[in-house]
Amino acid sequence: MSAYAVTAQFYDAVAEEQAAAVQQHLTQALEGLDTGTFPVIDIGAGTGLSTQAIANVLPDVEILAIEPDPAMRSAIMTRVVANSDLRRRVSVIPASILDAPLPATLSAAVACAALVHFSPDERLALWSLLACRLSTGGRAVIEIQCSEAESIAETRVASATVGQVNYEAWGEAQRLDDRRQRWCMRYVAKLGDRVIDEQSASYLCHVASSELVIAEAEPYGFTGMPLGDYVVLTNS
């Protein structure tokens, strides 16, 4: 079982606070964007929380939800098919962004909780791809999750109740070197005081600060601006 096959089962249940933050940041980052007739891509769309946020901010734009993991795709497909607006505008693409079939021109690209999965070389390939595809004035909105590699003791990062079941997400990080850390997530489901499910998943994460992302993207023609835990790259 892949790590995301574990995570997909619990993600939306414990992501309410995260979803609200994503909506707030994407509203700020995409405000005033002229999309013209060009679509927006959601890089590593996951279960579709970021896709829904994009659709809320840009009510008429076509969205390509790029998601390579089949477990996460199952979740986003359920979300899209159940919503008539998303079903009309969202295409779920089963590929990684560096391999995905993309149109010649895009108005924006969004990467929420995704950049940590790109190695330094893959990040440069991403900036190059986006520089070629984004329209003049187009924006890439990139979430910065891990600015530096550090070890973090296990802590509860989210909790929520659905029906009679309480779900908890716990996370810890192990520093591997200056550029990498390994995150271990543990998900616990309880019915009353009884644990009815407990599963773990681990991910290799590549760290990148806002300053590093802006410096990497600048040679490809981007102007970068930090926005909280995000960076907005504008294609010039």
PDB file of C-alpha atoms in Angstrom:
ATOM      1  CA  MET A   1       0.000   0.000   0.000  1.00  0.00           C
ATOM      2  CA  SER A   2       1.354   3.426  -0.938  1.00  0.00           C
ATOM      3  CA  ALA A   3       1.652   6.181   1.642  1.00  0.00           C
ATOM      4  CA  TYR A   4      -1.143   8.116  -0.035  1.00  0.00           C
ATOM      5  CA  ALA A   5      -3.395   5.062  -0.036  1.00  0.00           C
ATOM      6  CA  VAL A   6      -3.261   5.435   3.752  1.00  0.00           C
ATOM      7  CA  THR A   7      -3.546   9.218   3.828  1.00  0.00           C
ATOM      8  CA  ALA A   8      -6.450   9.413   1.365  1.00  0.00           C
ATOM      9  CA  GLN A   9      -8.712   7.537   3.795  1.00  0.00           C
ATOM     10  CA  PHE A  10      -8.336  10.197   6.490  1.00  0.00           C
ATOM     11  CA  TYR A  11      -7.347  13.378   4.646  1.00  0.00           C
ATOM     12  CA  ASP A  12     -10.645  15.211   4.296  1.00  0.00           C
ATOM     13  CA  ALA A  13     -11.861  14.214   7.754  1.00  0.00           C
ATOM     14  CA  VAL A  14      -9.023  16.126   9.445  1.00  0.00           C
ATOM     15  CA  ALA A  15      -8.477  18.874   6.848  1.00  0.00           C
ATOM     16  CA  GLU A  16     -11.224  21.384   7.690  1.00  0.00           C
ATOM     17  CA  GLU A  17      -8.833  23.967   9.151  1.00  0.00           C
ATOM     18  CA  GLN A  18      -6.370  23.418   6.321  1.00  0.00           C
ATOM     19  CA  ALA A  19      -9.101  23.821   3.695  1.00  0.00           C
ATOM     20  CA  ALA A  20     -10.135  27.178   5.176  1.00  0.00           C
ATOM     21  CA  ALA A  21      -6.525  28.402   5.100  1.00  0.00           C
ATOM     22  CA  VAL A  22      -6.083  27.256   1.488  1.00  0.00           C
ATOM     23  CA  GLN A  23      -9.246  29.113   0.481  1.00  0.00           C
ATOM     24  CA  GLN A  24      -8.054  32.297   2.182  1.00  0.00           C
ATOM     25  CA  HIS A  25      -4.584  32.217   0.620  1.00  0.00           C
ATOM     26  CA  LEU A  26      -5.774  31.347  -2.878  1.00  0.00           C
ATOM     27  CA  THR A  27      -8.365  34.128  -2.721  1.00  0.00           C
ATOM     28  CA  GLN A  28      -5.558  36.602  -2.013  1.00  0.00           C
ATOM     29  CA  ALA A  29      -3.077  35.090  -4.479  1.00  0.00           C
ATOM     30  CA  LEU A  30      -5.466  34.862  -7.433  1.00  0.00           C
ATOM     31  CA  GLU A  31      -7.368  38.090  -6.857  1.00  0.00           C
ATOM     32  CA  GLY A  32      -7.586  40.213  -9.990  1.00  0.00           C
ATOM     33  CA  LEU A  33      -6.082  37.563 -12.267  1.00  0.00           C
ATOM     34  CA  ASP A  34      -7.240  37.840 -15.871  1.00  0.00           C
ATOM     35  CA  THR A  35      -7.496  34.212 -16.957  1.00  0.00           C
ATOM     36  CA  GLY A  36      -8.773  34.999 -20.444  1.00  0.00           C
ATOM     37  CA  THR A  37      -9.657  31.699 -22.106  1.00  0.00           C
ATOM     38  CA  PHE A  38      -6.741  29.821 -20.557  1.00  0.00           C
ATOM     39  CA  PRO A  39      -7.129  27.065 -17.924  1.00  0.00           C
ATOM     40  CA  VAL A  40      -5.616  26.805 -14.457  1.00  0.00           C
ATOM     41  CA  ILE A  41      -3.709  23.720 -13.327  1.00  0.00           C
ATOM     42  CA  ASP A  42      -3.819  22.315  -9.803  1.00  0.00           C
ATOM     43  CA  ILE A  43      -0.508  20.515  -9.253  1.00  0.00           C
ATOM     44  CA  GLY A  44      -0.868  17.533  -6.914  1.00  0.00           C
ATOM     45  CA  ALA A  45      -4.584  18.163  -6.512  1.00  0.00           C
ATOM     46  CA  GLY A  46      -4.958  15.438  -3.872  1.00  0.00           C
ATOM     47  CA  THR A  47      -8.546  14.948  -2.720  1.00  0.00           C
ATOM     48  CA  GLY A  48      -9.608  18.169  -4.434  1.00  0.00           C
ATOM     49  CA  LEU A  49      -9.670  20.674  -1.557  1.00  0.00           C
ATOM     50  CA  SER A  50      -7.408  23.053  -3.481  1.00  0.00           C
ATOM     51  CA  THR A  51      -9.339  22.392  -6.692  1.00  0.00           C
ATOM     52  CA  GLN A  52     -12.560  23.445  -4.980  1.00  0.00           C
ATOM     53  CA  ALA A  53     -10.836  26.561  -3.637  1.00  0.00           C
ATOM     54  CA  ILE A  54      -9.645  27.527  -7.137  1.00  0.00           C
ATOM     55  CA  ALA A  55     -13.164  27.002  -8.491  1.00  0.00           C
ATOM     56  CA  ASN A  56     -14.572  29.263  -5.766  1.00  0.00           C
ATOM     57  CA  VAL A  57     -12.105  32.074  -6.547  1.00  0.00           C
ATOM     58  CA  LEU A  58     -12.332  31.776 -10.334  1.00  0.00           C
ATOM     59  CA  PRO A  59     -15.954  30.808 -11.029  1.00  0.00           C
ATOM     60  CA  ASP A  60     -15.689  30.462 -14.807  1.00  0.00           C
ATOM     61  CA  VAL A  61     -12.222  29.037 -15.436  1.00  0.00           C
ATOM     62  CA  GLU A  62     -11.443  25.525 -16.648  1.00  0.00           C
ATOM     63  CA  ILE A  63      -9.278  23.568 -14.180  1.00  0.00           C
ATOM     64  CA  LEU A  64      -6.911  20.697 -14.846  1.00  0.00           C
ATOM     65  CA  ALA A  65      -6.439  18.727 -11.621  1.00  0.00           C
ATOM     66  CA  ILE A  66      -3.087  16.947 -11.920  1.00  0.00           C
ATOM     67  CA  GLU A  67      -2.877  13.993  -9.501  1.00  0.00           C
ATOM     68  CA  PRO A  68      -0.561  11.002  -9.983  1.00  0.00           C
ATOM     69  CA  ASP A  69      -1.721   8.912  -7.020  1.00  0.00           C
ATOM     70  CA  PRO A  70      -4.709   6.600  -7.680  1.00  0.00           C
ATOM     71  CA  ALA A  71      -6.006   6.701  -4.108  1.00  0.00           C
ATOM     72  CA  MET A  72      -6.109  10.491  -4.083  1.00  0.00           C
ATOM     73  CA  ARG A  73      -7.635  10.497  -7.576  1.00  0.00           C
ATOM     74  CA  SER A  74     -10.462   8.317  -6.318  1.00  0.00           C
ATOM     75  CA  ALA A  75     -11.265  10.962  -3.705  1.00  0.00           C
ATOM     76  CA  ILE A  76     -11.078  13.951  -6.048  1.00  0.00           C
ATOM     77  CA  MET A  77     -13.133  12.158  -8.702  1.00  0.00           C
ATOM     78  CA  THR A  78     -15.877  11.545  -6.122  1.00  0.00           C
ATOM     79  CA  ARG A  79     -15.805  15.247  -5.202  1.00  0.00           C
ATOM     80  CA  VAL A  80     -15.922  16.405  -8.830  1.00  0.00           C
ATOM     81  CA  VAL A  81     -18.665  14.043  -9.997  1.00  0.00           C
ATOM     82  CA  ALA A  82     -20.890  14.970  -7.041  1.00  0.00           C
ATOM     83  CA  ASN A  83     -20.730  18.699  -7.824  1.00  0.00           C
ATOM     84  CA  SER A  84     -22.343  19.870 -11.070  1.00  0.00           C
ATOM     85  CA  ASP A  85     -20.144  22.964 -11.335  1.00  0.00           C
ATOM     86  CA  LEU A  86     -16.901  21.033 -10.803  1.00  0.00           C
ATOM     87  CA  ARG A  87     -18.070  18.273 -13.131  1.00  0.00           C
ATOM     88  CA  ARG A  88     -18.487  20.872 -15.888  1.00  0.00           C
ATOM     89  CA  ARG A  89     -15.111  22.565 -15.373  1.00  0.00           C
ATOM     90  CA  VAL A  90     -12.611  20.134 -13.824  1.00  0.00           C
ATOM     91  CA  SER A  91     -10.607  17.494 -15.693  1.00  0.00           C
ATOM     92  CA  VAL A  92      -8.718  15.012 -13.509  1.00  0.00           C
ATOM     93  CA  ILE A  93      -5.382  14.131 -15.117  1.00  0.00           C
ATOM     94  CA  PRO A  94      -3.680  10.866 -13.950  1.00  0.00           C
ATOM     95  CA  ALA A  95      -0.055  11.984 -14.236  1.00  0.00           C
ATOM     96  CA  SER A  96       2.689  13.924 -12.533  1.00  0.00           C
ATOM     97  CA  ILE A  97       2.985  17.548 -13.625  1.00  0.00           C
ATOM     98  CA  LEU A  98       6.309  16.972 -15.393  1.00  0.00           C
ATOM     99  CA  ASP A  99       4.708  14.247 -17.553  1.00  0.00           C
ATOM    100  CA  ALA A 100       1.155  15.551 -17.900  1.00  0.00           C
ATOM    101  CA  PRO A 101      -0.345  16.488 -21.272  1.00  0.00           C
ATOM    102  CA  LEU A 102      -0.855  20.238 -20.938  1.00  0.00           C
ATOM    103  CA  PRO A 103      -2.307  22.889 -23.219  1.00  0.00           C
ATOM    104  CA  ALA A 104       0.092  25.357 -24.798  1.00  0.00           C
ATOM    105  CA  THR A 105      -0.997  28.226 -22.555  1.00  0.00           C
ATOM    106  CA  LEU A 106      -2.126  28.387 -18.929  1.00  0.00           C
ATOM    107  CA  SER A 107      -3.384  31.341 -16.931  1.00  0.00           C
ATOM    108  CA  ALA A 108      -2.231  30.056 -13.541  1.00  0.00           C
ATOM    109  CA  ALA A 109      -0.754  27.119 -11.685  1.00  0.00           C
ATOM    110  CA  VAL A 110      -1.407  26.207  -8.055  1.00  0.00           C
ATOM    111  CA  ALA A 111       0.662  23.829  -5.936  1.00  0.00           C
ATOM    112  CA  CYS A 112      -0.729  23.291  -2.417  1.00  0.00           C
ATOM    113  CA  ALA A 113       1.104  20.772  -0.207  1.00  0.00           C
ATOM    114  CA  ALA A 114       3.003  19.552  -3.261  1.00  0.00           C
ATOM    115  CA  LEU A 115       6.398  21.247  -3.574  1.00  0.00           C
ATOM    116  CA  VAL A 116       7.984  19.074  -0.871  1.00  0.00           C
ATOM    117  CA  HIS A 117       7.727  16.121  -3.251  1.00  0.00           C
ATOM    118  CA  PHE A 118       9.962  17.801  -5.856  1.00  0.00           C
ATOM    119  CA  SER A 119      13.712  17.275  -5.673  1.00  0.00           C
ATOM    120  CA  PRO A 120      15.905  20.342  -6.395  1.00  0.00           C
ATOM    121  CA  ASP A 121      16.333  19.241 -10.029  1.00  0.00           C
ATOM    122  CA  GLU A 122      12.605  18.600 -10.368  1.00  0.00           C
ATOM    123  CA  ARG A 123      11.850  22.071  -8.991  1.00  0.00           C
ATOM    124  CA  LEU A 124      14.014  23.630 -11.696  1.00  0.00           C
ATOM    125  CA  ALA A 125      12.219  21.516 -14.300  1.00  0.00           C
ATOM    126  CA  LEU A 126       8.917  22.780 -12.887  1.00  0.00           C
ATOM    127  CA  TRP A 127       9.940  26.458 -13.134  1.00  0.00           C
ATOM    128  CA  SER A 128      11.082  25.850 -16.706  1.00  0.00           C
ATOM    129  CA  LEU A 129       7.811  24.151 -17.655  1.00  0.00           C
ATOM    130  CA  LEU A 130       5.684  26.889 -16.088  1.00  0.00           C
ATOM    131  CA  ALA A 131       7.745  29.649 -17.709  1.00  0.00           C
ATOM    132  CA  CYS A 132       6.958  28.127 -21.109  1.00  0.00           C
ATOM    133  CA  ARG A 133       3.258  27.562 -20.433  1.00  0.00           C
ATOM    134  CA  LEU A 134       2.037  30.476 -18.334  1.00  0.00           C
ATOM    135  CA  SER A 135       0.658  33.480 -20.172  1.00  0.00           C
ATOM    136  CA  THR A 136       2.333  36.870 -19.703  1.00  0.00           C
ATOM    137  CA  GLY A 137       1.220  37.986 -16.258  1.00  0.00           C
ATOM    138  CA  GLY A 138       0.185  34.437 -15.388  1.00  0.00           C
ATOM    139  CA  ARG A 139       0.765  33.327 -11.800  1.00  0.00           C
ATOM    140  CA  ALA A 140       2.154  30.277 -10.074  1.00  0.00           C
ATOM    141  CA  VAL A 141       0.944  30.003  -6.474  1.00  0.00           C
ATOM    142  CA  ILE A 142       3.241  27.743  -4.463  1.00  0.00           C
ATOM    143  CA  GLU A 143       2.699  26.641  -0.861  1.00  0.00           C
ATOM    144  CA  ILE A 144       5.842  26.546   1.289  1.00  0.00           C
ATOM    145  CA  GLN A 145       5.456  23.730   3.812  1.00  0.00           C
ATOM    146  CA  CYS A 146       9.008  23.028   4.958  1.00  0.00           C
ATOM    147  CA  SER A 147      11.478  25.916   4.885  1.00  0.00           C
ATOM    148  CA  GLU A 148      14.298  24.033   6.555  1.00  0.00           C
ATOM    149  CA  ALA A 149      15.156  20.460   7.433  1.00  0.00           C
ATOM    150  CA  GLU A 150      14.636  19.793  11.116  1.00  0.00           C
ATOM    151  CA  SER A 151      13.588  17.037  13.466  1.00  0.00           C
ATOM    152  CA  ILE A 152      10.184  17.534  15.076  1.00  0.00           C
ATOM    153  CA  ALA A 153       8.767  15.389  17.881  1.00  0.00           C
ATOM    154  CA  GLU A 154       5.406  13.748  17.267  1.00  0.00           C
ATOM    155  CA  THR A 155       2.495  16.089  17.840  1.00  0.00           C
ATOM    156  CA  ARG A 156      -1.195  16.016  17.060  1.00  0.00           C
ATOM    157  CA  VAL A 157      -1.750  18.173  13.996  1.00  0.00           C
ATOM    158  CA  ALA A 158      -5.512  17.772  13.517  1.00  0.00           C
ATOM    159  CA  SER A 159      -8.610  16.220  15.047  1.00  0.00           C
ATOM    160  CA  ALA A 160     -12.218  15.966  13.900  1.00  0.00           C
ATOM    161  CA  THR A 161     -15.392  14.001  14.586  1.00  0.00           C
ATOM    162  CA  VAL A 162     -17.506  12.516  11.805  1.00  0.00           C
ATOM    163  CA  GLY A 163     -20.658  10.845  13.044  1.00  0.00           C
ATOM    164  CA  GLN A 164     -19.607   8.962  16.161  1.00  0.00           C
ATOM    165  CA  VAL A 165     -15.998   8.456  15.036  1.00  0.00           C
ATOM    166  CA  ASN A 166     -13.194  10.778  16.120  1.00  0.00           C
ATOM    167  CA  TYR A 167     -10.190  11.050  13.810  1.00  0.00           C
ATOM    168  CA  GLU A 168      -6.749  12.248  14.846  1.00  0.00           C
ATOM    169  CA  ALA A 169      -3.703  12.987  12.710  1.00  0.00           C
ATOM    170  CA  TRP A 170      -0.263  12.915  14.340  1.00  0.00           C
ATOM    171  CA  GLY A 171       2.968  13.956  12.669  1.00  0.00           C
ATOM    172  CA  GLU A 172       6.698  13.870  13.324  1.00  0.00           C
ATOM    173  CA  ALA A 173       9.729  14.743  11.213  1.00  0.00           C
ATOM    174  CA  GLN A 174      13.273  13.382  11.042  1.00  0.00           C
ATOM    175  CA  ARG A 175      16.026  15.549   9.585  1.00  0.00           C
ATOM    176  CA  LEU A 176      18.038  13.590   7.026  1.00  0.00           C
ATOM    177  CA  ASP A 177      20.389  16.331   5.791  1.00  0.00           C
ATOM    178  CA  ASP A 178      20.322  20.045   4.940  1.00  0.00           C
ATOM    179  CA  ARG A 179      17.841  19.555   2.113  1.00  0.00           C
ATOM    180  CA  ARG A 180      15.655  16.646   3.197  1.00  0.00           C
ATOM    181  CA  GLN A 181      13.518  15.384   6.039  1.00  0.00           C
ATOM    182  CA  ARG A 182      11.228  12.419   6.446  1.00  0.00           C
ATOM    183  CA  TRP A 183       7.704  13.051   7.707  1.00  0.00           C
ATOM    184  CA  CYS A 184       5.820  10.231   9.418  1.00  0.00           C
ATOM    185  CA  MET A 185       2.059  10.578   9.788  1.00  0.00           C
ATOM    186  CA  ARG A 186      -0.071   8.453  12.096  1.00  0.00           C
ATOM    187  CA  TYR A 187      -3.855   8.379  11.780  1.00  0.00           C
ATOM    188  CA  VAL A 188      -6.086   7.144  14.600  1.00  0.00           C
ATOM    189  CA  ALA A 189      -9.845   6.538  14.480  1.00  0.00           C
ATOM    190  CA  LYS A 190     -11.738   6.102  17.761  1.00  0.00           C
ATOM    191  CA  LEU A 191     -15.295   5.084  18.518  1.00  0.00           C
ATOM    192  CA  GLY A 192     -15.724   6.393  22.029  1.00  0.00           C
ATOM    193  CA  ASP A 193     -12.581   5.300  23.860  1.00  0.00           C
ATOM    194  CA  ARG A 194     -11.969   2.355  21.564  1.00  0.00           C
ATOM    195  CA  VAL A 195      -9.381   2.598  18.778  1.00  0.00           C
ATOM    196  CA  ILE A 196     -10.988   1.060  15.696  1.00  0.00           C
ATOM    197  CA  ASP A 197      -8.286   1.934  13.182  1.00  0.00           C
ATOM    198  CA  GLU A 198      -4.687   3.118  13.285  1.00  0.00           C
ATOM    199  CA  GLN A 199      -2.439   3.480  10.255  1.00  0.00           C
ATOM    200  CA  SER A 200       0.846   5.183   9.419  1.00  0.00           C
ATOM    201  CA  ALA A 201       2.453   6.668   6.330  1.00  0.00           C
ATOM    202  CA  SER A 202       5.846   8.193   5.688  1.00  0.00           C
ATOM    203  CA  TYR A 203       7.071  10.676   3.088  1.00  0.00           C
ATOM    204  CA  LEU A 204      10.458  11.911   1.943  1.00  0.00           C
ATOM    205  CA  CYS A 205      10.240  15.699   1.774  1.00  0.00           C
ATOM    206  CA  HIS A 206      12.576  18.185   0.080  1.00  0.00           C
ATOM    207  CA  VAL A 207      12.736  21.503   1.915  1.00  0.00           C
ATOM    208  CA  ALA A 208      12.590  24.875   0.179  1.00  0.00           C
ATOM    209  CA  SER A 209      12.110  28.331   1.693  1.00  0.00           C
ATOM    210  CA  SER A 210      10.248  31.221   0.081  1.00  0.00           C
ATOM    211  CA  GLU A 211      13.578  32.909  -0.592  1.00  0.00           C
ATOM    212  CA  LEU A 212      14.961  29.816  -2.310  1.00  0.00           C
ATOM    213  CA  VAL A 213      11.884  29.359  -4.513  1.00  0.00           C
ATOM    214  CA  ILE A 214      11.994  33.009  -5.614  1.00  0.00           C
ATOM    215  CA  ALA A 215      15.744  32.784  -6.337  1.00  0.00           C
ATOM    216  CA  GLU A 216      15.334  29.537  -8.304  1.00  0.00           C
ATOM    217  CA  ALA A 217      12.428  30.855 -10.377  1.00  0.00           C
ATOM    218  CA  GLU A 218      13.866  34.282 -11.168  1.00  0.00           C
ATOM    219  CA  PRO A 219      16.232  33.094 -13.962  1.00  0.00           C
ATOM    220  CA  TYR A 220      13.180  31.618 -15.725  1.00  0.00           C
ATOM    221  CA  GLY A 221      11.526  35.026 -15.934  1.00  0.00           C
ATOM    222  CA  PHE A 222       9.438  35.027 -12.754  1.00  0.00           C
ATOM    223  CA  THR A 223       9.003  37.806 -10.240  1.00  0.00           C
ATOM    224  CA  GLY A 224       8.321  36.369  -6.798  1.00  0.00           C
ATOM    225  CA  MET A 225       6.390  37.715  -3.828  1.00  0.00           C
ATOM    226  CA  PRO A 226       5.932  35.972  -0.460  1.00  0.00           C
ATOM    227  CA  LEU A 227       2.345  35.701   0.760  1.00  0.00           C
ATOM    228  CA  GLY A 228       2.247  34.118   4.196  1.00  0.00           C
ATOM    229  CA  ASP A 229       3.072  30.437   3.749  1.00  0.00           C
ATOM    230  CA  TYR A 230       2.861  30.850  -0.033  1.00  0.00           C
ATOM    231  CA  VAL A 231       4.908  32.369  -2.824  1.00  0.00           C
ATOM    232  CA  VAL A 232       3.261  34.009  -5.836  1.00  0.00           C
ATOM    233  CA  LEU A 233       5.433  33.836  -8.974  1.00  0.00           C
ATOM    234  CA  THR A 234       4.352  36.136 -11.806  1.00  0.00           C
ATOM    235  CA  ASN A 235       5.502  35.340 -15.322  1.00  0.00           C
ATOM    236  CA  SER A 236       6.988  38.352 -17.042  1.00  0.00           C
TER     237      SER A 236
END
